[in-house]
CSV table of C-alpha atoms in Angstrom, one decimal:
chain,number,residue,atom,x,y,z
A,176,UNK,CA,139.5,-151.4,58.6
A,177,UNK,CA,141.6,-150.5,61.7
A,178,UNK,CA,141.0,-147.2,63.4
A,179,UNK,CA,144.7,-146.8,63.9
A,180,UNK,CA,145.1,-147.1,60.2
A,181,UNK,CA,142.6,-144.2,59.7
A,182,UNK,CA,144.5,-142.0,62.2
A,183,UNK,CA,147.8,-142.8,60.4
A,184,UNK,CA,146.1,-142.0,57.1
A,185,UNK,CA,145.1,-138.5,58.5
A,186,UNK,CA,148.6,-138.0,59.8
A,187,UNK,CA,150.2,-138.7,56.4
A,188,UNK,CA,147.7,-136.4,54.7
A,189,UNK,CA,148.6,-133.7,57.2
A,190,UNK,CA,152.3,-134.1,56.5
A,191,UNK,CA,151.9,-133.9,52.7
A,192,UNK,CA,149.6,-130.9,52.8
A,193,UNK,CA,151.7,-127.7,53.3
A,194,UNK,CA,148.6,-125.4,53.8
A,195,UNK,CA,147.0,-127.7,56.4
A,196,UNK,CA,150.4,-128.1,58.1
A,197,UNK,CA,150.7,-124.3,58.2
A,198,UNK,CA,147.3,-123.9,59.8
A,199,UNK,CA,148.3,-126.2,62.7
A,200,UNK,CA,151.8,-124.8,63.2
A,201,UNK,CA,153.2,-121.3,62.4
A,202,UNK,CA,150.1,-119.5,61.2
A,203,UNK,CA,148.4,-119.5,64.6
A,204,UNK,CA,151.6,-118.3,66.3
A,205,UNK,CA,152.0,-115.5,63.8
A,206,UNK,CA,148.3,-114.4,64.2
A,207,UNK,CA,148.6,-114.5,68.0
A,208,UNK,CA,151.8,-112.4,68.1
A,209,UNK,CA,150.6,-109.9,65.5
A,210,UNK,CA,147.3,-109.3,67.3
A,211,UNK,CA,149.0,-108.9,70.6
A,212,UNK,CA,151.5,-106.4,69.1
A,213,UNK,CA,148.6,-104.3,67.7
A,214,UNK,CA,147.3,-103.8,71.2
A,215,UNK,CA,150.6,-104.0,73.1
A,216,UNK,CA,150.4,-100.2,73.9
A,217,UNK,CA,147.5,-101.0,76.3
A,218,UNK,CA,145.8,-97.7,75.7
A,219,UNK,CA,145.3,-95.5,72.5
A,220,UNK,CA,147.5,-92.5,72.7
A,221,UNK,CA,147.9,-89.2,70.7
A,222,UNK,CA,144.7,-89.6,68.8
A,223,UNK,CA,144.4,-86.6,66.4
A,224,UNK,CA,141.7,-84.1,67.3
A,225,UNK,CA,140.8,-81.1,65.2
A,226,UNK,CA,140.7,-77.7,67.0
A,227,UNK,CA,138.7,-74.9,65.3
A,228,UNK,CA,139.5,-71.8,67.4
A,229,UNK,CA,137.0,-69.0,66.5
A,230,UNK,CA,137.7,-67.1,69.7
A,231,UNK,CA,141.5,-66.6,69.5
A,232,UNK,CA,141.6,-65.7,73.2
A,233,UNK,CA,143.9,-66.6,76.0
A,234,UNK,CA,141.1,-68.9,77.3
A,235,UNK,CA,140.9,-70.9,74.0
A,236,UNK,CA,144.7,-71.3,73.9
A,237,UNK,CA,144.7,-72.5,77.5
A,238,UNK,CA,142.0,-75.1,76.7
A,239,UNK,CA,144.1,-76.3,73.7
A,240,UNK,CA,147.0,-76.7,76.0
A,241,UNK,CA,144.8,-78.8,78.3
A,242,UNK,CA,144.0,-81.1,75.4
A,243,UNK,CA,147.7,-81.2,74.5
A,244,UNK,CA,148.6,-82.3,78.0
A,245,UNK,CA,146.2,-85.2,77.8
A,246,UNK,CA,148.2,-88.2,76.5
A,247,UNK,CA,145.1,-89.6,74.6
A,248,UNK,CA,144.5,-86.5,72.5
A,249,UNK,CA,146.8,-84.7,69.9
A,250,UNK,CA,145.3,-81.3,68.9
A,251,UNK,CA,145.6,-80.2,65.3
A,252,UNK,CA,144.6,-76.6,64.4
A,253,UNK,CA,142.2,-76.0,61.5
A,254,UNK,CA,141.2,-72.6,60.2
A,255,UNK,CA,137.5,-73.4,59.6
A,256,UNK,CA,134.9,-76.0,60.5
A,257,UNK,CA,134.5,-77.2,56.9
A,258,UNK,CA,138.1,-78.3,56.6
A,259,UNK,CA,137.9,-80.0,60.0
A,260,UNK,CA,134.7,-82.0,59.0
A,261,UNK,CA,136.4,-83.0,55.8
A,262,UNK,CA,139.4,-84.3,57.7
A,263,UNK,CA,137.2,-86.3,60.1
A,264,UNK,CA,135.3,-87.9,57.1
A,265,UNK,CA,138.7,-88.9,55.7
A,266,UNK,CA,139.7,-90.4,59.1
A,267,UNK,CA,142.6,-88.0,59.5
A,268,UNK,CA,141.1,-86.8,62.8
A,269,UNK,CA,138.7,-88.6,65.1
A,270,UNK,CA,137.1,-85.7,66.8
A,271,UNK,CA,136.4,-81.9,66.4
A,272,UNK,CA,136.4,-79.2,69.1
A,273,UNK,CA,135.0,-75.8,68.1
A,274,UNK,CA,135.7,-72.8,70.4
A,275,UNK,CA,132.9,-70.2,69.5
A,276,UNK,CA,133.3,-66.5,69.0
A,277,UNK,CA,133.4,-64.4,72.2
A,278,UNK,CA,133.7,-67.5,74.3
A,279,UNK,CA,135.8,-65.7,77.0
A,280,UNK,CA,133.6,-62.6,76.9
A,281,UNK,CA,130.5,-64.7,77.4
A,282,UNK,CA,132.0,-66.5,80.3
A,283,UNK,CA,133.1,-63.3,82.0
A,284,UNK,CA,129.7,-61.6,81.5
A,285,UNK,CA,127.7,-64.5,82.9
A,286,UNK,CA,126.5,-66.0,79.7
A,287,UNK,CA,126.8,-69.7,78.8
A,288,UNK,CA,128.8,-70.3,75.6
A,289,UNK,CA,128.6,-73.7,73.8
A,290,UNK,CA,131.8,-75.6,73.0
A,291,UNK,CA,131.0,-77.8,70.0
A,292,UNK,CA,132.5,-81.3,70.5
A,293,UNK,CA,132.0,-83.9,67.7
A,294,UNK,CA,133.5,-87.3,67.4
A,295,UNK,CA,133.3,-90.2,65.0
A,296,UNK,CA,131.1,-92.9,66.7
A,297,UNK,CA,131.8,-95.4,63.9
A,298,UNK,CA,135.0,-96.1,65.8
A,299,UNK,CA,133.3,-97.4,68.9
A,300,UNK,CA,136.2,-97.6,71.4
A,301,UNK,CA,138.0,-94.6,70.0
A,302,UNK,CA,134.9,-92.4,70.0
A,303,UNK,CA,133.9,-93.4,73.5
A,304,UNK,CA,137.5,-92.8,74.8
A,305,UNK,CA,137.8,-89.4,73.1
A,306,UNK,CA,134.4,-88.3,74.3
A,307,UNK,CA,135.3,-88.8,77.9
A,308,UNK,CA,138.9,-87.5,77.7
A,309,UNK,CA,137.9,-84.3,75.8
A,310,UNK,CA,135.2,-83.5,78.3
A,311,UNK,CA,137.6,-84.2,81.2
A,312,UNK,CA,140.3,-81.9,79.8
A,313,UNK,CA,137.9,-79.1,78.9
A,314,UNK,CA,136.2,-79.5,82.3
A,315,UNK,CA,139.4,-79.1,84.2
A,316,UNK,CA,140.4,-75.9,82.2
A,317,UNK,CA,136.9,-74.3,82.7
A,318,UNK,CA,136.9,-75.1,86.4
A,319,UNK,CA,140.1,-73.2,86.7
A,320,UNK,CA,138.6,-70.2,85.0
A,321,UNK,CA,135.4,-70.4,87.1
A,322,UNK,CA,137.6,-70.5,90.2
A,323,UNK,CA,139.4,-67.4,89.3
A,324,UNK,CA,136.1,-65.7,88.6
A,325,UNK,CA,134.8,-66.6,92.1
A,326,UNK,CA,138.0,-65.4,93.7
A,327,UNK,CA,137.7,-62.1,91.9
A,328,UNK,CA,134.1,-61.7,93.2
A,329,UNK,CA,135.3,-62.1,96.8
A,330,UNK,CA,134.5,-65.7,97.5
A,331,UNK,CA,136.8,-67.2,100.1
A,332,UNK,CA,139.4,-69.6,98.7
A,333,UNK,CA,138.2,-72.4,100.9
A,334,UNK,CA,134.7,-72.1,99.6
A,335,UNK,CA,135.6,-72.0,95.9
A,336,UNK,CA,136.2,-75.8,95.5
A,337,UNK,CA,133.0,-76.5,97.3
A,338,UNK,CA,131.0,-74.2,95.0
A,339,UNK,CA,132.5,-75.6,91.9
A,340,UNK,CA,132.3,-79.3,92.7
A,341,UNK,CA,129.9,-79.9,95.6
A,342,UNK,CA,129.8,-83.6,94.8
A,343,UNK,CA,132.8,-85.5,93.6
A,344,UNK,CA,132.5,-88.9,91.9
A,345,UNK,CA,135.1,-91.6,91.2
A,346,UNK,CA,134.8,-94.3,88.5
A,347,UNK,CA,136.8,-97.5,89.0
A,348,UNK,CA,136.7,-100.4,86.6
A,349,UNK,CA,136.2,-103.5,88.7
A,350,UNK,CA,138.0,-106.0,86.5
A,351,UNK,CA,140.3,-103.7,84.5
A,352,UNK,CA,141.5,-101.0,86.8
A,353,UNK,CA,144.2,-99.8,84.5
A,354,UNK,CA,141.7,-99.6,81.5
A,355,UNK,CA,144.2,-101.9,79.7
A,356,UNK,CA,142.9,-102.8,76.2
A,357,UNK,CA,145.0,-105.9,76.1
A,358,UNK,CA,142.9,-107.6,78.8
A,359,UNK,CA,139.7,-106.2,77.3
A,360,UNK,CA,140.1,-106.9,73.6
A,361,UNK,CA,142.9,-109.3,72.9
A,362,UNK,CA,141.3,-112.5,74.6
A,363,UNK,CA,138.1,-112.3,72.6
A,364,UNK,CA,139.9,-111.4,69.4
A,365,UNK,CA,142.2,-114.4,69.8
A,366,UNK,CA,139.3,-116.7,70.5
A,367,UNK,CA,137.6,-115.6,67.3
A,368,UNK,CA,140.9,-116.2,65.4
A,369,UNK,CA,141.2,-119.7,67.0
A,370,UNK,CA,137.7,-120.6,66.1
A,371,UNK,CA,138.3,-119.5,62.5
A,372,UNK,CA,141.5,-121.6,62.3
A,373,UNK,CA,139.7,-124.6,63.8
A,374,UNK,CA,137.0,-124.3,61.2
A,375,UNK,CA,139.5,-124.2,58.4
A,376,UNK,CA,141.5,-127.2,59.7
A,377,UNK,CA,138.4,-129.5,59.8
A,378,UNK,CA,136.9,-128.1,56.6
A,379,UNK,CA,140.1,-128.7,54.7
A,380,UNK,CA,140.4,-132.2,56.0
A,381,UNK,CA,136.8,-133.1,55.1
A,382,UNK,CA,137.2,-131.5,51.6
A,383,UNK,CA,140.2,-133.7,51.0
A,384,UNK,CA,137.9,-136.7,50.9
A,385,UNK,CA,136.0,-135.2,47.9
A,386,UNK,CA,139.2,-135.0,45.8
A,387,UNK,CA,140.5,-138.5,46.4
A,388,UNK,CA,140.2,-141.0,43.5
A,389,UNK,CA,137.7,-143.6,44.7
A,390,UNK,CA,139.4,-146.2,42.5
A,391,UNK,CA,142.7,-146.0,44.4
A,392,UNK,CA,143.5,-147.5,47.8
A,393,UNK,CA,145.7,-145.9,50.5
A,394,UNK,CA,148.2,-148.5,51.5
A,395,UNK,CA,148.7,-148.7,55.2
A,396,UNK,CA,151.0,-150.8,57.4
A,397,UNK,CA,148.1,-152.8,58.7
A,398,UNK,CA,145.2,-152.4,56.3
A,399,UNK,CA,144.1,-150.9,53.0
A,400,UNK,CA,141.9,-147.9,53.5
A,401,UNK,CA,139.3,-147.2,50.8
A,402,UNK,CA,139.0,-143.7,49.4
A,403,UNK,CA,135.3,-144.0,48.7
A,404,UNK,CA,133.6,-141.2,50.7
A,405,UNK,CA,130.8,-143.3,52.0
A,406,UNK,CA,133.0,-146.2,53.2
A,407,UNK,CA,133.7,-145.8,56.9
A,408,UNK,CA,132.7,-142.2,56.8
A,409,UNK,CA,132.1,-141.8,60.5
A,410,UNK,CA,135.2,-143.6,61.5
A,411,UNK,CA,137.2,-141.3,59.2
A,412,UNK,CA,135.5,-138.2,60.8
A,413,UNK,CA,136.4,-139.6,64.3
A,414,UNK,CA,140.0,-140.2,63.2
A,415,UNK,CA,140.2,-136.5,62.1
A,416,UNK,CA,138.9,-135.4,65.5
A,417,UNK,CA,141.3,-137.7,67.3
A,418,UNK,CA,144.2,-136.2,65.4
A,419,UNK,CA,143.3,-132.5,65.3
A,420,UNK,CA,141.7,-132.1,68.8
A,421,UNK,CA,145.0,-132.3,70.7
A,422,UNK,CA,146.8,-130.1,68.2
A,423,UNK,CA,144.1,-127.3,68.4
A,424,UNK,CA,143.8,-127.6,72.1
A,425,UNK,CA,147.5,-126.9,72.3
A,426,UNK,CA,146.9,-123.7,70.4
A,427,UNK,CA,144.0,-122.8,72.7
A,428,UNK,CA,146.1,-123.6,75.8
A,429,UNK,CA,149.0,-121.5,74.4
A,430,UNK,CA,146.7,-118.5,74.1
A,431,UNK,CA,145.7,-118.9,77.8
A,432,UNK,CA,149.3,-119.4,79.0
A,433,UNK,CA,150.5,-116.4,76.9
A,434,UNK,CA,147.8,-114.0,78.2
A,435,UNK,CA,147.4,-115.0,81.8
A,436,UNK,CA,150.8,-116.5,82.8
A,437,UNK,CA,153.4,-114.8,80.6
A,438,UNK,CA,151.8,-111.4,80.2
A,439,UNK,CA,150.3,-111.6,83.7
A,440,UNK,CA,146.8,-110.4,82.9
A,441,UNK,CA,144.5,-110.8,85.9
A,442,UNK,CA,142.5,-114.0,86.2
A,443,UNK,CA,140.3,-114.9,89.1
A,444,UNK,CA,139.5,-118.5,88.2
A,445,UNK,CA,141.2,-121.6,87.0
A,446,UNK,CA,142.7,-122.0,83.6
A,447,UNK,CA,141.8,-125.6,83.6
A,448,UNK,CA,138.1,-124.6,83.6
A,449,UNK,CA,138.8,-122.5,80.5
A,450,UNK,CA,140.5,-125.5,78.8
A,451,UNK,CA,137.4,-127.5,79.4
A,452,UNK,CA,135.2,-124.8,77.9
A,453,UNK,CA,137.6,-124.6,74.9
A,454,UNK,CA,137.2,-128.3,74.2
A,455,UNK,CA,133.4,-128.1,74.2
A,456,UNK,CA,133.6,-125.1,71.9
A,457,UNK,CA,135.9,-127.0,69.6
A,458,UNK,CA,133.5,-129.9,69.3
A,459,UNK,CA,130.6,-127.5,68.6
A,460,UNK,CA,132.6,-125.8,65.8
A,461,UNK,CA,133.3,-129.1,64.2
A,462,UNK,CA,129.7,-130.2,64.3
A,463,UNK,CA,128.7,-127.1,62.4
A,464,UNK,CA,131.5,-127.6,59.8
A,465,UNK,CA,130.4,-131.3,59.4
A,466,UNK,CA,126.8,-130.2,58.8
A,467,UNK,CA,127.9,-127.7,56.2
A,468,UNK,CA,130.1,-130.3,54.5
A,469,UNK,CA,127.3,-132.9,54.4
A,470,UNK,CA,124.8,-130.4,52.9
A,471,UNK,CA,127.0,-128.7,50.3
A,472,UNK,CA,129.7,-131.4,49.4
A,473,UNK,CA,131.7,-128.9,47.5
A,474,UNK,CA,135.1,-127.6,48.6
A,475,UNK,CA,134.7,-123.9,47.6
A,476,UNK,CA,131.2,-123.7,48.9
A,477,UNK,CA,132.0,-125.3,52.2
A,478,UNK,CA,135.0,-122.9,52.9
A,479,UNK,CA,133.0,-119.9,51.7
A,480,UNK,CA,129.9,-120.6,53.8
A,481,UNK,CA,131.9,-121.5,56.9
A,482,UNK,CA,134.0,-118.4,56.6
A,483,UNK,CA,130.9,-116.2,56.2
A,484,UNK,CA,129.4,-117.9,59.2
A,485,UNK,CA,132.4,-117.6,61.6
A,486,UNK,CA,134.1,-114.4,60.3
A,487,UNK,CA,131.9,-111.9,62.4
A,488,UNK,CA,132.4,-113.9,65.6
A,489,UNK,CA,134.1,-111.0,67.5
A,490,UNK,CA,131.3,-108.6,66.8
A,491,UNK,CA,128.7,-111.1,68.1
A,492,UNK,CA,130.5,-111.8,71.4
A,493,UNK,CA,129.0,-108.8,73.1
A,494,UNK,CA,132.3,-107.4,74.3
A,495,UNK,CA,132.2,-104.1,72.5
A,496,UNK,CA,128.5,-103.9,71.7
A,497,UNK,CA,125.5,-105.0,73.9
A,498,UNK,CA,124.0,-108.1,72.3
A,499,UNK,CA,120.4,-107.2,73.5
A,500,UNK,CA,120.6,-104.1,71.2
A,501,UNK,CA,121.2,-106.3,68.1
A,502,UNK,CA,118.4,-107.0,65.6
A,503,UNK,CA,116.6,-110.3,66.2
A,504,UNK,CA,118.3,-111.9,63.2
A,505,UNK,CA,121.7,-111.0,64.5
A,506,UNK,CA,120.8,-112.5,67.9
A,507,UNK,CA,119.8,-115.8,66.3
A,508,UNK,CA,123.0,-115.7,64.3
A,509,UNK,CA,124.9,-115.2,67.6
A,510,UNK,CA,123.4,-118.3,69.0
A,511,UNK,CA,124.9,-120.3,66.2
A,512,UNK,CA,128.4,-119.1,67.0
A,513,UNK,CA,130.2,-121.5,69.5
A,514,UNK,CA,132.5,-118.6,70.5
A,515,UNK,CA,129.5,-116.6,71.7
A,516,UNK,CA,128.7,-119.4,74.2
A,517,UNK,CA,132.4,-119.8,75.2
A,518,UNK,CA,133.0,-116.1,75.9
A,519,UNK,CA,130.4,-116.2,78.7
A,520,UNK,CA,132.3,-118.9,80.4
A,521,UNK,CA,135.6,-117.1,79.7
A,522,UNK,CA,134.4,-113.8,81.3
A,523,UNK,CA,132.8,-115.6,84.3
A,524,UNK,CA,136.0,-117.5,85.0
A,525,UNK,CA,138.5,-114.6,84.4
A,526,UNK,CA,136.5,-111.8,86.0
A,527,UNK,CA,134.3,-113.5,88.6
A,528,UNK,CA,136.3,-116.6,89.4
A,529,UNK,CA,133.5,-119.0,88.6
A,530,UNK,CA,134.0,-122.5,89.8
A,531,UNK,CA,133.5,-125.6,87.8
A,532,UNK,CA,129.9,-126.3,88.8
A,533,UNK,CA,128.8,-122.8,87.8
A,534,UNK,CA,130.7,-123.1,84.5
A,535,UNK,CA,129.1,-126.5,83.9
A,536,UNK,CA,125.7,-124.9,83.9
A,537,UNK,CA,126.8,-122.4,81.3
A,538,UNK,CA,128.1,-125.2,79.1
A,539,UNK,CA,124.6,-126.5,79.0
A,540,UNK,CA,123.9,-123.8,76.5
A,541,UNK,CA,125.6,-126.0,73.9
A,542,UNK,CA,122.7,-128.4,73.9
A,543,UNK,CA,121.5,-127.2,70.5
A,544,UNK,CA,124.7,-128.5,68.9
A,545,UNK,CA,123.9,-132.0,70.2
A,546,UNK,CA,120.7,-131.8,68.3
A,547,UNK,CA,122.7,-131.4,65.1
A,548,UNK,CA,124.2,-134.9,65.3
A,549,UNK,CA,121.1,-136.9,64.3
A,550,UNK,CA,120.5,-134.4,61.5
A,551,UNK,CA,124.0,-134.8,60.2
A,552,UNK,CA,123.8,-138.6,60.4
A,553,UNK,CA,120.5,-138.6,58.5
A,554,UNK,CA,121.7,-136.2,55.8
A,555,UNK,CA,125.0,-138.1,55.4
A,556,UNK,CA,123.0,-141.3,54.6
A,557,UNK,CA,120.9,-139.5,52.0
A,558,UNK,CA,123.3,-137.0,50.4
A,559,UNK,CA,126.8,-138.6,50.4
A,560,UNK,CA,125.9,-141.5,48.2
A,561,UNK,CA,124.7,-139.0,45.6
A,562,UNK,CA,128.1,-137.4,45.5
A,563,UNK,CA,129.8,-140.8,45.4
A,564,UNK,CA,127.7,-141.9,42.4
A,565,UNK,CA,128.4,-138.6,40.6
A,566,UNK,CA,132.1,-138.8,41.2
A,567,UNK,CA,132.2,-142.5,40.1
A,568,UNK,CA,130.4,-141.6,36.9
A,569,UNK,CA,132.9,-138.8,36.1
A,570,UNK,CA,135.8,-141.1,36.8
A,571,UNK,CA,134.6,-143.8,34.5
A,572,UNK,CA,133.8,-141.3,31.8
A,573,UNK,CA,137.3,-139.8,32.0
A,574,UNK,CA,139.0,-143.2,32.0
A,575,UNK,CA,137.0,-144.2,28.9
A,576,UNK,CA,138.0,-141.0,27.1
A,577,UNK,CA,141.7,-141.8,27.5
A,578,UNK,CA,141.3,-145.2,25.9
A,579,UNK,CA,142.8,-145.3,22.3
A,580,UNK,CA,140.3,-146.1,19.6
A,581,UNK,CA,140.4,-149.4,17.8
A,582,UNK,CA,142.7,-149.5,14.8
A,583,UNK,CA,145.0,-146.8,16.2
C-alpha cells in the first residue's frame, strides 16, 4: 500500500467533507476576526457604575462628575442601595458607589466618613479595572477638597501638595505600557481556539475510519486502499498528519502574522521560534486525540470527551488567574493541556525575547506526551481489533437481512 495513495485518500476525503473543509478554511478566519473585533477597542470604556447619593451635597456631586470624567466609568444614579444591588446582580451595573449621609459635614469637622465601593469580582478583568479607576477618581476629588481645607486653615500653598502626597508612586506595565487588552487577551484566546480547531480536525478524520464500510475498497491511481480500521492503521494516521500539519500550521502562522506584523503588537523575540513551539504543541494535541480515539472508538464520545478536555484551555493558561492558586486537580488538568505548555514559550518569546536555546528547554516540558506513544500503540493492538470484529459482524448481519427468502 503506497503512502502517497494514503495521502491522496485523505485529500479526497477532505474535499468531499464540507464540515471538515470548513474547519480548515473559513471557520478559523471567521473566529480570528470575530475575537479580534470583540477586543478591538483595546480598553473597556463607559462601564456602568451605580451611584447611591445619600449626602446630596456639592461634594457628592463633584465626586460624581469625577467619575463621569473617567472614560472607564459611566455613573448611573439610583435612589436607594437595594435597587443598586439588584441592578448589579442582574449585570446591569458592574460596581456600586455609596456616598454616606453627612459626608461633607464629617470631612469639614475632621471626621472620617466611609465611601462604600462595591464591584462584581466575578468579572475578573472588569472588576479589577473598576476597582482601580473608581479609587483613582474619588481620590483625586477628595485630594482637591483636602487641599482647600488646608488652604483655609492657613497652610502655605507650596506646602499643601507635600502634606497631601508626601510620597508619589508611578506604576508602569513593562510589556504592555498602554494597558492594551488586545496584546494581553487576544493571543491566548486565539491559541485556545486554534487548539480546539486542531482537535476537531484530527478527531473528525479519525472518526471517519469508523464509518467506512470494511467490505469496500477505495480505488486509487496507484493502489487499492483497504477501509478496514486495523489495516495500515499507523500509516493512515501518519498520512493524516502529513496532510493536516501544513494546513493547521498555516492557521497558526496567520495568527502570528496578524497580531505581530499587521496589528503591530510588540514582540521582543523571533516569530520563527513561536512557529516551532506551535508545531510541537500541534503534535501534542494530536497524540491526546489519538489516545482518546483508541480508547473510546465512538464518534460522539471522542468529540464530546475531547471538547470537554480542551474547552477550558484559556482559563488554565494562567493569563488572567494565577495557576498556583488553582486546586490540585485543576493543576493536573492544566498539565494535560498542550496550550498551557505553549503559552509559557509564547510569553517568554514575546515579552522577554527568549532565544531558541532557552525556548528549547521549555519545550522539554512536553516529554509526558512522548510517553503516550507506546501506550497508544499497545491499546491500538488490543482494542481496535475488537471494534473491527464488531463492525464486521454487524455488516454481515445487515447484508443477510436484505437477502430475499427462498420461494419469493
